[in-house]
Amino acid sequence: MDTTLYDHRGNPVAYFEDEGGRLIYLWSGHAVAYLKGELVYGWNGQHIGWYVESVLYDTHGLRVGSLGDKCPFMLKDARNKADKRTKGPLYERRTEFKRPNFRRDYSERGLEEFLRASAGALFEDLEDTAGTE
């Protein structure tokens, strides 16, 4: 079952899919990150944040996204998702950051930008789809 992640404006940007671990996909169909407990790792192996109480935080403790019930704005309707693309191999996980104090403020970096940056070189075609979603 897919679970939608919304940005700070209520836009559906990404979703979780349970596949033996919690994978995060962009609406474009790219698998870009995954959960290991409450830690969030980019496909490139970098620790990029935490997922705690339905909120996705960056490494500075700022919010970047959330489930609908934690979003501070009215939720926008979800458009149709693209078919899932083939996932490349995961990079080796790197050491995680020290957990910061989580804040209610949102990062200036949007959820989609945050997740795209974590995709790594395997997803160069993400640049080709930027702005077409």
PDB file of C-alpha atoms in Angstrom:
ATOM      1  CA  MET A   1       0.000   0.000   0.000  1.00  0.00           C
ATOM      2  CA  ASP A   2       1.395   3.391  -0.992  1.00  0.00           C
ATOM      3  CA  THR A   3       1.517   6.254   1.510  1.00  0.00           C
ATOM      4  CA  THR A   4       1.778   9.805   0.142  1.00  0.00           C
ATOM      5  CA  LEU A   5       4.346  12.340   1.333  1.00  0.00           C
ATOM      6  CA  TYR A   6       3.408  16.009   0.988  1.00  0.00           C
ATOM      7  CA  ASP A   7       5.604  19.080   0.839  1.00  0.00           C
ATOM      8  CA  HIS A   8       5.073  22.146   3.005  1.00  0.00           C
ATOM      9  CA  ARG A   9       2.467  23.517   0.571  1.00  0.00           C
ATOM     10  CA  GLY A  10       0.298  20.394   0.568  1.00  0.00           C
ATOM     11  CA  ASN A  11       1.527  19.111  -2.796  1.00  0.00           C
ATOM     12  CA  PRO A  12       1.856  15.331  -3.149  1.00  0.00           C
ATOM     13  CA  VAL A  13       5.508  14.858  -4.127  1.00  0.00           C
ATOM     14  CA  ALA A  14       6.571  11.348  -3.184  1.00  0.00           C
ATOM     15  CA  TYR A  15       5.276   8.157  -1.643  1.00  0.00           C
ATOM     16  CA  PHE A  16       6.361   5.216   0.460  1.00  0.00           C
ATOM     17  CA  GLU A  17       5.982   1.736  -0.856  1.00  0.00           C
ATOM     18  CA  ASP A  18       6.617  -1.284   1.328  1.00  0.00           C
ATOM     19  CA  GLU A  19       8.927  -3.704  -0.487  1.00  0.00           C
ATOM     20  CA  GLY A  20      10.769  -5.529   2.279  1.00  0.00           C
ATOM     21  CA  GLY A  21      11.870  -2.094   3.494  1.00  0.00           C
ATOM     22  CA  ARG A  22      10.260   1.289   3.147  1.00  0.00           C
ATOM     23  CA  LEU A  23      11.220   2.750  -0.202  1.00  0.00           C
ATOM     24  CA  ILE A  24      10.504   6.361  -1.164  1.00  0.00           C
ATOM     25  CA  TYR A  25       9.540   7.058  -4.769  1.00  0.00           C
ATOM     26  CA  LEU A  26       9.022  10.366  -6.515  1.00  0.00           C
ATOM     27  CA  TRP A  27       5.810  10.769  -8.498  1.00  0.00           C
ATOM     28  CA  SER A  28       7.997  10.297 -11.607  1.00  0.00           C
ATOM     29  CA  GLY A  29       8.480   6.639 -10.635  1.00  0.00           C
ATOM     30  CA  HIS A  30      12.089   6.956  -9.429  1.00  0.00           C
ATOM     31  CA  ALA A  31      13.093   5.193  -6.206  1.00  0.00           C
ATOM     32  CA  VAL A  32      15.228   7.841  -4.491  1.00  0.00           C
ATOM     33  CA  ALA A  33      15.487   6.975  -0.798  1.00  0.00           C
ATOM     34  CA  TYR A  34      14.637   4.379   1.841  1.00  0.00           C
ATOM     35  CA  LEU A  35      14.074   4.019   5.555  1.00  0.00           C
ATOM     36  CA  LYS A  36      16.184   1.996   7.944  1.00  0.00           C
ATOM     37  CA  GLY A  37      14.286   2.331  11.203  1.00  0.00           C
ATOM     38  CA  GLU A  38      13.736   6.062  11.587  1.00  0.00           C
ATOM     39  CA  LEU A  39      16.838   6.917   9.543  1.00  0.00           C
ATOM     40  CA  VAL A  40      16.347   8.048   5.940  1.00  0.00           C
ATOM     41  CA  TYR A  41      19.045   7.227   3.389  1.00  0.00           C
ATOM     42  CA  GLY A  42      19.339   8.445  -0.164  1.00  0.00           C
ATOM     43  CA  TRP A  43      19.836   5.874  -2.892  1.00  0.00           C
ATOM     44  CA  ASN A  44      23.434   7.176  -2.952  1.00  0.00           C
ATOM     45  CA  GLY A  45      24.030   5.793   0.571  1.00  0.00           C
ATOM     46  CA  GLN A  46      24.093   9.177   2.291  1.00  0.00           C
ATOM     47  CA  HIS A  47      22.143   9.629   5.499  1.00  0.00           C
ATOM     48  CA  ILE A  48      19.779  12.468   4.598  1.00  0.00           C
ATOM     49  CA  GLY A  49      17.464  12.701   7.584  1.00  0.00           C
ATOM     50  CA  TRP A  50      14.892  11.113   9.866  1.00  0.00           C
ATOM     51  CA  TYR A  51      11.289  10.027   9.569  1.00  0.00           C
ATOM     52  CA  VAL A  52       9.666  10.494  12.976  1.00  0.00           C
ATOM     53  CA  GLU A  53       5.958  10.619  13.818  1.00  0.00           C
ATOM     54  CA  SER A  54       4.942  10.956  10.147  1.00  0.00           C
ATOM     55  CA  VAL A  55       7.326  13.869   9.465  1.00  0.00           C
ATOM     56  CA  LEU A  56      10.460  13.779   7.298  1.00  0.00           C
ATOM     57  CA  TYR A  57      13.310  15.903   8.698  1.00  0.00           C
ATOM     58  CA  ASP A  58      16.624  16.853   7.102  1.00  0.00           C
ATOM     59  CA  THR A  59      19.984  16.561   8.864  1.00  0.00           C
ATOM     60  CA  HIS A  60      19.520  20.035  10.383  1.00  0.00           C
ATOM     61  CA  GLY A  61      16.266  19.037  12.067  1.00  0.00           C
ATOM     62  CA  LEU A  62      14.096  21.048   9.662  1.00  0.00           C
ATOM     63  CA  ARG A  63      10.957  19.570   8.150  1.00  0.00           C
ATOM     64  CA  VAL A  64      10.990  18.726   4.454  1.00  0.00           C
ATOM     65  CA  GLY A  65       7.775  16.729   4.158  1.00  0.00           C
ATOM     66  CA  SER A  66       5.110  14.775   5.977  1.00  0.00           C
ATOM     67  CA  LEU A  67       2.084  12.590   5.721  1.00  0.00           C
ATOM     68  CA  GLY A  68      -1.138  14.475   5.091  1.00  0.00           C
ATOM     69  CA  ASP A  69      -2.272  14.621   8.704  1.00  0.00           C
ATOM     70  CA  LYS A  70       0.922  16.478   9.683  1.00  0.00           C
ATOM     71  CA  CYS A  71       0.911  18.931   6.763  1.00  0.00           C
ATOM     72  CA  PRO A  72       0.152  22.530   7.871  1.00  0.00           C
ATOM     73  CA  PHE A  73      -1.717  23.419   4.654  1.00  0.00           C
ATOM     74  CA  MET A  74      -4.707  22.123   2.754  1.00  0.00           C
ATOM     75  CA  LEU A  75      -3.780  19.010   0.803  1.00  0.00           C
ATOM     76  CA  LYS A  76      -3.892  19.145  -2.970  1.00  0.00           C
ATOM     77  CA  ASP A  77      -5.267  16.269  -5.014  1.00  0.00           C
ATOM     78  CA  ALA A  78      -2.762  13.645  -6.054  1.00  0.00           C
ATOM     79  CA  ARG A  79      -2.233  13.276  -9.779  1.00  0.00           C
ATOM     80  CA  ASN A  80      -1.578   9.902 -11.400  1.00  0.00           C
ATOM     81  CA  LYS A  81       1.799   8.401 -10.597  1.00  0.00           C
ATOM     82  CA  ALA A  82       4.191   7.386 -13.352  1.00  0.00           C
ATOM     83  CA  ASP A  83       5.087   3.719 -13.662  1.00  0.00           C
ATOM     84  CA  LYS A  84       7.933   2.699 -11.385  1.00  0.00           C
ATOM     85  CA  ARG A  85      11.319   2.721 -13.041  1.00  0.00           C
ATOM     86  CA  THR A  86      13.923   0.037 -12.620  1.00  0.00           C
ATOM     87  CA  LYS A  87      15.834   0.518  -9.391  1.00  0.00           C
ATOM     88  CA  GLY A  88      19.611   0.520  -9.555  1.00  0.00           C
ATOM     89  CA  PRO A  89      21.701  -1.077  -6.828  1.00  0.00           C
ATOM     90  CA  LEU A  90      21.866   0.754  -3.520  1.00  0.00           C
ATOM     91  CA  TYR A  91      25.146   2.351  -2.561  1.00  0.00           C
ATOM     92  CA  GLU A  92      26.682   1.296   0.739  1.00  0.00           C
ATOM     93  CA  ARG A  93      25.181   3.190   3.672  1.00  0.00           C
ATOM     94  CA  ARG A  94      27.384   5.864   5.140  1.00  0.00           C
ATOM     95  CA  THR A  95      27.612   6.861   8.783  1.00  0.00           C
ATOM     96  CA  GLU A  96      24.564   8.671  10.068  1.00  0.00           C
ATOM     97  CA  PHE A  97      24.568  12.185  11.434  1.00  0.00           C
ATOM     98  CA  LYS A  98      23.952  12.959  15.072  1.00  0.00           C
ATOM     99  CA  ARG A  99      20.232  13.447  15.632  1.00  0.00           C
ATOM    100  CA  PRO A 100      19.415  17.168  16.020  1.00  0.00           C
ATOM    101  CA  ASN A 101      16.519  18.724  17.884  1.00  0.00           C
ATOM    102  CA  PHE A 102      13.598  18.577  15.474  1.00  0.00           C
ATOM    103  CA  ARG A 103      11.942  21.874  14.644  1.00  0.00           C
ATOM    104  CA  ARG A 104       8.511  22.858  13.394  1.00  0.00           C
ATOM    105  CA  ASP A 105      10.059  25.095  10.719  1.00  0.00           C
ATOM    106  CA  TYR A 106      10.318  23.865   7.157  1.00  0.00           C
ATOM    107  CA  SER A 107      13.568  23.832   5.241  1.00  0.00           C
ATOM    108  CA  GLU A 108      13.940  26.322   2.382  1.00  0.00           C
ATOM    109  CA  ARG A 109      14.717  23.282   0.254  1.00  0.00           C
ATOM    110  CA  GLY A 110      11.544  21.666  -1.052  1.00  0.00           C
ATOM    111  CA  LEU A 111      10.776  17.975  -0.611  1.00  0.00           C
ATOM    112  CA  GLU A 112      11.283  17.112  -4.270  1.00  0.00           C
ATOM    113  CA  GLU A 113      14.639  18.901  -4.442  1.00  0.00           C
ATOM    114  CA  PHE A 114      15.686  17.238  -1.172  1.00  0.00           C
ATOM    115  CA  LEU A 115      14.865  13.762  -2.498  1.00  0.00           C
ATOM    116  CA  ARG A 116      16.302  14.321  -5.995  1.00  0.00           C
ATOM    117  CA  ALA A 117      19.639  15.338  -4.488  1.00  0.00           C
ATOM    118  CA  SER A 118      19.805  12.016  -2.652  1.00  0.00           C
ATOM    119  CA  ALA A 119      19.279   9.894  -5.750  1.00  0.00           C
ATOM    120  CA  GLY A 120      22.919   9.706  -6.810  1.00  0.00           C
ATOM    121  CA  ALA A 121      24.507   9.301 -10.235  1.00  0.00           C
ATOM    122  CA  LEU A 122      22.376   6.262 -11.060  1.00  0.00           C
ATOM    123  CA  PHE A 123      19.463   8.580 -11.666  1.00  0.00           C
ATOM    124  CA  GLU A 124      20.902  11.081 -14.103  1.00  0.00           C
ATOM    125  CA  ASP A 125      17.647  10.852 -16.052  1.00  0.00           C
ATOM    126  CA  LEU A 126      15.967  12.607 -13.119  1.00  0.00           C
ATOM    127  CA  GLU A 127      17.286  15.822 -14.609  1.00  0.00           C
ATOM    128  CA  ASP A 128      15.540  14.957 -17.855  1.00  0.00           C
ATOM    129  CA  THR A 129      12.197  14.686 -16.069  1.00  0.00           C
ATOM    130  CA  ALA A 130      12.561  17.766 -13.875  1.00  0.00           C
ATOM    131  CA  GLY A 131       9.662  20.084 -14.468  1.00  0.00           C
ATOM    132  CA  THR A 132       7.675  17.530 -16.472  1.00  0.00           C
ATOM    133  CA  GLU A 133       5.953  16.017 -13.468  1.00  0.00           C
TER     134      GLU A 133
END
